[in-house]
Amino acid sequence: MPRASSPWCCLACGAALVTTAAGMVLAQQQQADGGPVIVGGPAGELTGFTLDRLSLSLDFFYQYRRNHIKSDVEGERTDTEHLARETLSLSSRSFIGHENLVDLSINASLGFEDQFRKSPVEATDGHDSQILTLFDATALILSEGPAPVTVWAFRDQTQLDREFASSIDSTTTEFGASVRTFLNVAPTTIRFFHREQEQNDFGDLVDSRRVQDTLAVQSAWTPTDRQRLTVDYALDLVDERQASGIDDSYERHDATIVHTWQLGPDQRDSLRSMLRVFDQSGDFENRTVRLNELLRLRHTDTLDSRWDLTLEDRSNGRQDQQQVRGVATLRHKLFDSLLTTLVAGGGQQRVPDVDFTRDEYFGSIDFDYTKRVPYGRLNASATGQYEHIENSTRGGRIDFLGVSRTFNDPFPIVISQRFVIASSIVIRDSAGVQVFAEGLDYTLTVLDDRIEIRRQVGGSIADGQQVLIDYALGPEPASTTDSLGASFGLRYGIQEGALRGLSLYLVYRELNQSVDADRSVVIVANDVRNLRYGAEYAIGDLTLLAEQEHQDSDLAPFDSTRLSARYEQRLGPGSWWNVRATRDEVHYNDTENDVVLNRVIAEWGRRLDRGLDARIRLTFRDEDETLSGHTRGFEQIFELNWRYRQTSVFIGISNAMLEGDHVDSDSQRLAIGFSRSF
């Protein structure tokens, strides 16, 4: 059962902090006649209530939204909404007693909201009227005292835009208090807040609610000029529900202690020790204890080394895992031209529940050379690497939690480990809060030797977004893998003459693997030959790029071509425009899948007159893929802002269309805002 909202608990906690801090100061600092002394100000009587600033405004907001979707899975539906909002807004700053006793800032809006909605979902169809309250209040108490206290409360409504899809309505309410103390010895901040957040889209495909109570402590202590100790701790109590089926309540502890010690007579060396303890209950249970020791040594002005040791113990409620990993890095710099880096290390992973061990040893050498040459600069690099991995027999599944990956269109995220259990895959945002839905936000392609994850255009995952992936591997026989790799790269940048701004580059990478395993199970070694070359030309405000990449490998071979152009120009104060266009062509040889992706983004902003600004943004996307079909999207946004003295007007119009072989959607939005301040 979700916990009940507890803003009064938070306010009571804040009041307790205020009372404690105020009592401490006033009890210790008294005038001879018994009167109070205001910290940071002249001695004297309290002045009561002082109004420093006050402004009022009448605000009107109207919004029309329409969303239409036709899907092979969910059928066809159309939603429309008319929203009218009239509010009286107040903005003020005042002092109670003295400007250093209580500094109070309040921004609040009170009014009425009428919503007329037509929807095939009976629960959301019809007319709804409510009193609207939005606020943002902050009180800074005893700002110049030994323990300044901040108490805050806010409620805010925003709209989160999505590419080629309807926006998401987000409402956040938060009450909290914090105190800063031990300012001269070990500055410490203690915070407590209660937060409620609701998010839903116009078509009810996104519907989530999250209630969170958090107690957080941050402290830093510098016992000597060579040492520093920081402590961070947070306790979260969370209830969350999502339309994707997530309904979870959990408790989360996250503590990190970091000690830094500067070594040597000139403090050029350092030792950093970090201990992190993370413990989360609920559906995504995770307990992790990680100890990291990092030693940095500056031997000479041209030679330094880094020694890194990590110990980790992790459990997800079903399985315990232990890992140890050590890495040594040595860097030598020859003048300003050549940087040589040597890396050697190893590690072991143990999973006692399935009697599995993984031993790993690796090493590499890297040369990075830069030199002024006729007409420009030459950069060259060369790398050699070796890796040896021994896996014991795996009799059961092994879980991997929070693997960080990034979506970059048109390429999918590839999980290339063998025996991946597709049903175990869970994808969350980088904060680990939002759980994305398969089919709505991403799709899975299961192949014999890998799983490919592609984001859905119009879903909740954006291009370039970092995500966390949980997945599991099934049983596998013992194996030994040796990998030997080499790479080199060249880049010549012309900085003088008629071709100034032109850069030519080439990168070649080769990896040879050998696998020794039980012959009854086929485990494919992944030999890779990758060649990438291209040219980039920056001339004035225009940047052009042409690149080709060829990868011949046993797993996921492909050939790709990328063309891009970017033009940016400022037209004066408050005026600008830019255009970005890209074309990606990818051919996957093993699946005979061809992908062609064309994208164009154009933006224009103009200060038409004093107080009058306009902005236009156009986004076009056309993707044709052999396996998943053809998808085309076009989005247009127009915004106009006008200000004259105390009056401002806003007009926003947007239209988004997405057409595909399996789903068609379009959404429109018209927003008009008017504000008159006094």
PDB file of C-alpha atoms in Angstrom, residues 333-485:
ATOM      1  CA  LYS A 333      55.289  12.322 -22.032  1.00  0.00           C
ATOM      2  CA  LEU A 334      58.117  13.109 -24.438  1.00  0.00           C
ATOM      3  CA  PHE A 335      58.207  16.866 -24.984  1.00  0.00           C
ATOM      4  CA  ASP A 336      54.840  17.958 -26.393  1.00  0.00           C
ATOM      5  CA  SER A 337      54.782  15.344 -29.131  1.00  0.00           C
ATOM      6  CA  LEU A 338      54.547  11.784 -27.836  1.00  0.00           C
ATOM      7  CA  LEU A 339      52.451  10.387 -25.011  1.00  0.00           C
ATOM      8  CA  THR A 340      53.001   6.715 -24.172  1.00  0.00           C
ATOM      9  CA  THR A 341      50.554   4.843 -21.937  1.00  0.00           C
ATOM     10  CA  LEU A 342      51.047   1.349 -20.497  1.00  0.00           C
ATOM     11  CA  VAL A 343      48.125  -0.445 -18.826  1.00  0.00           C
ATOM     12  CA  ALA A 344      48.187  -3.807 -17.044  1.00  0.00           C
ATOM     13  CA  GLY A 345      45.620  -5.382 -14.802  1.00  0.00           C
ATOM     14  CA  GLY A 346      43.455  -8.284 -13.854  1.00  0.00           C
ATOM     15  CA  GLY A 347      40.390  -9.265 -11.941  1.00  0.00           C
ATOM     16  CA  GLN A 348      38.184 -12.055 -10.703  1.00  0.00           C
ATOM     17  CA  GLN A 349      34.418 -12.407 -10.475  1.00  0.00           C
ATOM     18  CA  ARG A 350      32.801 -15.051  -8.271  1.00  0.00           C
ATOM     19  CA  VAL A 351      29.172 -16.182  -8.146  1.00  0.00           C
ATOM     20  CA  PRO A 352      28.985 -18.780  -5.343  1.00  0.00           C
ATOM     21  CA  ASP A 353      25.318 -19.663  -5.960  1.00  0.00           C
ATOM     22  CA  VAL A 354      26.144 -21.243  -9.336  1.00  0.00           C
ATOM     23  CA  ASP A 355      29.774 -22.094  -8.508  1.00  0.00           C
ATOM     24  CA  PHE A 356      31.043 -19.751 -11.228  1.00  0.00           C
ATOM     25  CA  THR A 357      34.354 -17.901 -11.443  1.00  0.00           C
ATOM     26  CA  ARG A 358      35.728 -15.599 -14.101  1.00  0.00           C
ATOM     27  CA  ASP A 359      39.427 -14.705 -14.171  1.00  0.00           C
ATOM     28  CA  GLU A 360      40.644 -11.894 -16.397  1.00  0.00           C
ATOM     29  CA  TYR A 361      44.108 -10.561 -17.255  1.00  0.00           C
ATOM     30  CA  PHE A 362      44.786  -7.747 -19.681  1.00  0.00           C
ATOM     31  CA  GLY A 363      47.422  -5.324 -20.869  1.00  0.00           C
ATOM     32  CA  SER A 364      47.840  -2.624 -23.483  1.00  0.00           C
ATOM     33  CA  ILE A 365      50.303  -0.092 -24.833  1.00  0.00           C
ATOM     34  CA  ASP A 366      49.199   3.130 -26.487  1.00  0.00           C
ATOM     35  CA  PHE A 367      51.151   5.780 -28.407  1.00  0.00           C
ATOM     36  CA  ASP A 368      49.623   9.201 -29.041  1.00  0.00           C
ATOM     37  CA  TYR A 369      51.708  11.483 -31.271  1.00  0.00           C
ATOM     38  CA  THR A 370      51.023  15.075 -32.288  1.00  0.00           C
ATOM     39  CA  LYS A 371      53.227  17.304 -34.422  1.00  0.00           C
ATOM     40  CA  ARG A 372      53.115  20.578 -36.269  1.00  0.00           C
ATOM     41  CA  VAL A 373      53.546  19.866 -39.991  1.00  0.00           C
ATOM     42  CA  PRO A 374      53.309  22.032 -43.114  1.00  0.00           C
ATOM     43  CA  TYR A 375      49.919  23.763 -43.266  1.00  0.00           C
ATOM     44  CA  GLY A 376      48.574  22.201 -40.088  1.00  0.00           C
ATOM     45  CA  ARG A 377      48.860  19.521 -37.426  1.00  0.00           C
ATOM     46  CA  LEU A 378      49.236  15.746 -37.594  1.00  0.00           C
ATOM     47  CA  ASN A 379      47.834  13.432 -34.907  1.00  0.00           C
ATOM     48  CA  ALA A 380      48.748   9.753 -34.930  1.00  0.00           C
ATOM     49  CA  SER A 381      47.936   6.952 -32.514  1.00  0.00           C
ATOM     50  CA  ALA A 382      48.759   3.259 -32.243  1.00  0.00           C
ATOM     51  CA  THR A 383      47.534   0.700 -29.713  1.00  0.00           C
ATOM     52  CA  GLY A 384      48.298  -2.922 -28.952  1.00  0.00           C
ATOM     53  CA  GLN A 385      46.297  -4.955 -26.435  1.00  0.00           C
ATOM     54  CA  TYR A 386      45.940  -8.471 -25.061  1.00  0.00           C
ATOM     55  CA  GLU A 387      43.230 -10.043 -22.901  1.00  0.00           C
ATOM     56  CA  HIS A 388      42.932 -13.520 -21.381  1.00  0.00           C
ATOM     57  CA  ILE A 389      39.612 -14.679 -19.848  1.00  0.00           C
ATOM     58  CA  GLU A 390      38.903 -17.982 -18.119  1.00  0.00           C
ATOM     59  CA  ASN A 391      35.256 -18.835 -17.400  1.00  0.00           C
ATOM     60  CA  SER A 392      34.330 -21.862 -15.326  1.00  0.00           C
ATOM     61  CA  THR A 393      31.226 -23.919 -16.027  1.00  0.00           C
ATOM     62  CA  ARG A 394      28.094 -21.900 -15.338  1.00  0.00           C
ATOM     63  CA  GLY A 395      25.302 -24.141 -14.096  1.00  0.00           C
ATOM     64  CA  GLY A 396      22.667 -21.440 -13.592  1.00  0.00           C
ATOM     65  CA  ARG A 397      21.822 -17.872 -14.517  1.00  0.00           C
ATOM     66  CA  ILE A 398      24.003 -14.882 -13.706  1.00  0.00           C
ATOM     67  CA  ASP A 399      22.425 -11.454 -13.243  1.00  0.00           C
ATOM     68  CA  PHE A 400      23.979  -8.207 -14.472  1.00  0.00           C
ATOM     69  CA  LEU A 401      22.565  -5.032 -12.914  1.00  0.00           C
ATOM     70  CA  GLY A 402      22.709  -1.430 -14.079  1.00  0.00           C
ATOM     71  CA  VAL A 403      24.899  -1.843 -17.174  1.00  0.00           C
ATOM     72  CA  SER A 404      25.229   1.670 -18.632  1.00  0.00           C
ATOM     73  CA  ARG A 405      24.640   2.040 -22.387  1.00  0.00           C
ATOM     74  CA  THR A 406      23.621   4.858 -24.742  1.00  0.00           C
ATOM     75  CA  PHE A 407      21.184   4.890 -27.668  1.00  0.00           C
ATOM     76  CA  ASN A 408      22.701   6.417 -30.819  1.00  0.00           C
ATOM     77  CA  ASP A 409      20.481   6.229 -33.905  1.00  0.00           C
ATOM     78  CA  PRO A 410      20.512   4.416 -36.260  1.00  0.00           C
ATOM     79  CA  PHE A 411      22.637   1.860 -34.392  1.00  0.00           C
ATOM     80  CA  PRO A 412      21.008  -0.408 -31.804  1.00  0.00           C
ATOM     81  CA  ILE A 413      22.385  -1.272 -28.400  1.00  0.00           C
ATOM     82  CA  VAL A 414      23.913  -4.735 -28.741  1.00  0.00           C
ATOM     83  CA  ILE A 415      24.261  -7.234 -25.891  1.00  0.00           C
ATOM     84  CA  SER A 416      26.834  -9.530 -27.452  1.00  0.00           C
ATOM     85  CA  GLN A 417      27.250 -11.979 -24.574  1.00  0.00           C
ATOM     86  CA  ARG A 418      26.186 -15.516 -25.324  1.00  0.00           C
ATOM     87  CA  PHE A 419      23.087 -17.159 -23.812  1.00  0.00           C
ATOM     88  CA  VAL A 420      21.321 -13.897 -22.888  1.00  0.00           C
ATOM     89  CA  ILE A 421      17.848 -14.503 -21.388  1.00  0.00           C
ATOM     90  CA  ALA A 422      15.664 -12.057 -23.330  1.00  0.00           C
ATOM     91  CA  SER A 423      12.842 -12.059 -20.762  1.00  0.00           C
ATOM     92  CA  SER A 424      15.251 -10.828 -18.074  1.00  0.00           C
ATOM     93  CA  ILE A 425      15.997  -7.512 -19.820  1.00  0.00           C
ATOM     94  CA  VAL A 426      14.828  -4.412 -17.943  1.00  0.00           C
ATOM     95  CA  ILE A 427      15.734  -0.903 -19.130  1.00  0.00           C
ATOM     96  CA  ARG A 428      15.630   2.146 -16.834  1.00  0.00           C
ATOM     97  CA  ASP A 429      16.723   5.755 -17.111  1.00  0.00           C
ATOM     98  CA  SER A 430      20.179   6.808 -15.919  1.00  0.00           C
ATOM     99  CA  ALA A 431      18.812   7.639 -12.452  1.00  0.00           C
ATOM    100  CA  GLY A 432      17.286   4.164 -12.132  1.00  0.00           C
ATOM    101  CA  VAL A 433      13.822   5.653 -11.549  1.00  0.00           C
ATOM    102  CA  GLN A 434      11.766   5.281 -14.726  1.00  0.00           C
ATOM    103  CA  VAL A 435      11.250   1.798 -16.164  1.00  0.00           C
ATOM    104  CA  PHE A 436      10.743   1.793 -19.924  1.00  0.00           C
ATOM    105  CA  ALA A 437       8.180  -0.465 -21.591  1.00  0.00           C
ATOM    106  CA  GLU A 438       9.051  -2.962 -24.310  1.00  0.00           C
ATOM    107  CA  GLY A 439       7.027  -2.342 -27.446  1.00  0.00           C
ATOM    108  CA  LEU A 440       6.189   1.211 -26.412  1.00  0.00           C
ATOM    109  CA  ASP A 441       9.664   2.616 -25.747  1.00  0.00           C
ATOM    110  CA  TYR A 442      11.973  -0.014 -27.274  1.00  0.00           C
ATOM    111  CA  THR A 443      12.011  -3.303 -29.176  1.00  0.00           C
ATOM    112  CA  LEU A 444      14.168  -6.424 -28.889  1.00  0.00           C
ATOM    113  CA  THR A 445      15.631  -8.428 -31.754  1.00  0.00           C
ATOM    114  CA  VAL A 446      16.836 -11.833 -30.530  1.00  0.00           C
ATOM    115  CA  LEU A 447      19.561 -13.443 -32.650  1.00  0.00           C
ATOM    116  CA  ASP A 448      21.629 -16.584 -32.104  1.00  0.00           C
ATOM    117  CA  ASP A 449      24.719 -14.740 -30.874  1.00  0.00           C
ATOM    118  CA  ARG A 450      23.357 -11.431 -29.545  1.00  0.00           C
ATOM    119  CA  ILE A 451      20.340  -9.289 -28.694  1.00  0.00           C
ATOM    120  CA  GLU A 452      19.762  -5.928 -30.353  1.00  0.00           C
ATOM    121  CA  ILE A 453      17.776  -3.198 -28.595  1.00  0.00           C
ATOM    122  CA  ARG A 454      16.259  -0.381 -30.648  1.00  0.00           C
ATOM    123  CA  ARG A 455      14.431   2.614 -29.255  1.00  0.00           C
ATOM    124  CA  GLN A 456      10.953   3.439 -30.530  1.00  0.00           C
ATOM    125  CA  VAL A 457      10.566   6.836 -32.174  1.00  0.00           C
ATOM    126  CA  GLY A 458       7.826   8.699 -30.308  1.00  0.00           C
ATOM    127  CA  GLY A 459       8.485   6.770 -27.100  1.00  0.00           C
ATOM    128  CA  SER A 460      10.003   7.949 -23.834  1.00  0.00           C
ATOM    129  CA  ILE A 461      13.635   7.243 -24.816  1.00  0.00           C
ATOM    130  CA  ALA A 462      15.416  10.031 -26.689  1.00  0.00           C
ATOM    131  CA  ASP A 463      18.231   9.678 -29.190  1.00  0.00           C
ATOM    132  CA  GLY A 464      21.541  10.005 -27.323  1.00  0.00           C
ATOM    133  CA  GLN A 465      19.984   9.091 -23.968  1.00  0.00           C
ATOM    134  CA  GLN A 466      21.951   7.024 -21.474  1.00  0.00           C
ATOM    135  CA  VAL A 467      20.088   4.094 -19.898  1.00  0.00           C
ATOM    136  CA  LEU A 468      20.724   1.330 -17.364  1.00  0.00           C
ATOM    137  CA  ILE A 469      20.133  -2.263 -18.486  1.00  0.00           C
ATOM    138  CA  ASP A 470      19.543  -5.309 -16.276  1.00  0.00           C
ATOM    139  CA  TYR A 471      19.858  -8.722 -17.907  1.00  0.00           C
ATOM    140  CA  ALA A 472      20.782 -12.328 -17.134  1.00  0.00           C
ATOM    141  CA  LEU A 473      22.914 -14.997 -18.820  1.00  0.00           C
ATOM    142  CA  GLY A 474      21.894 -18.639 -18.892  1.00  0.00           C
ATOM    143  CA  PRO A 475      24.014 -21.775 -18.291  1.00  0.00           C
ATOM    144  CA  GLU A 476      27.251 -22.072 -20.279  1.00  0.00           C
ATOM    145  CA  PRO A 477      30.146 -24.555 -20.344  1.00  0.00           C
ATOM    146  CA  ALA A 478      33.654 -23.635 -19.267  1.00  0.00           C
ATOM    147  CA  SER A 479      35.703 -21.690 -21.787  1.00  0.00           C
ATOM    148  CA  THR A 480      38.973 -19.841 -22.237  1.00  0.00           C
ATOM    149  CA  THR A 481      39.182 -16.811 -24.515  1.00  0.00           C
ATOM    150  CA  ASP A 482      42.337 -15.070 -25.714  1.00  0.00           C
ATOM    151  CA  SER A 483      42.037 -11.748 -27.531  1.00  0.00           C
ATOM    152  CA  LEU A 484      44.852  -9.958 -29.321  1.00  0.00           C
ATOM    153  CA  GLY A 485      44.130  -6.556 -30.791  1.00  0.00           C
TER     154      GLY A 485
END
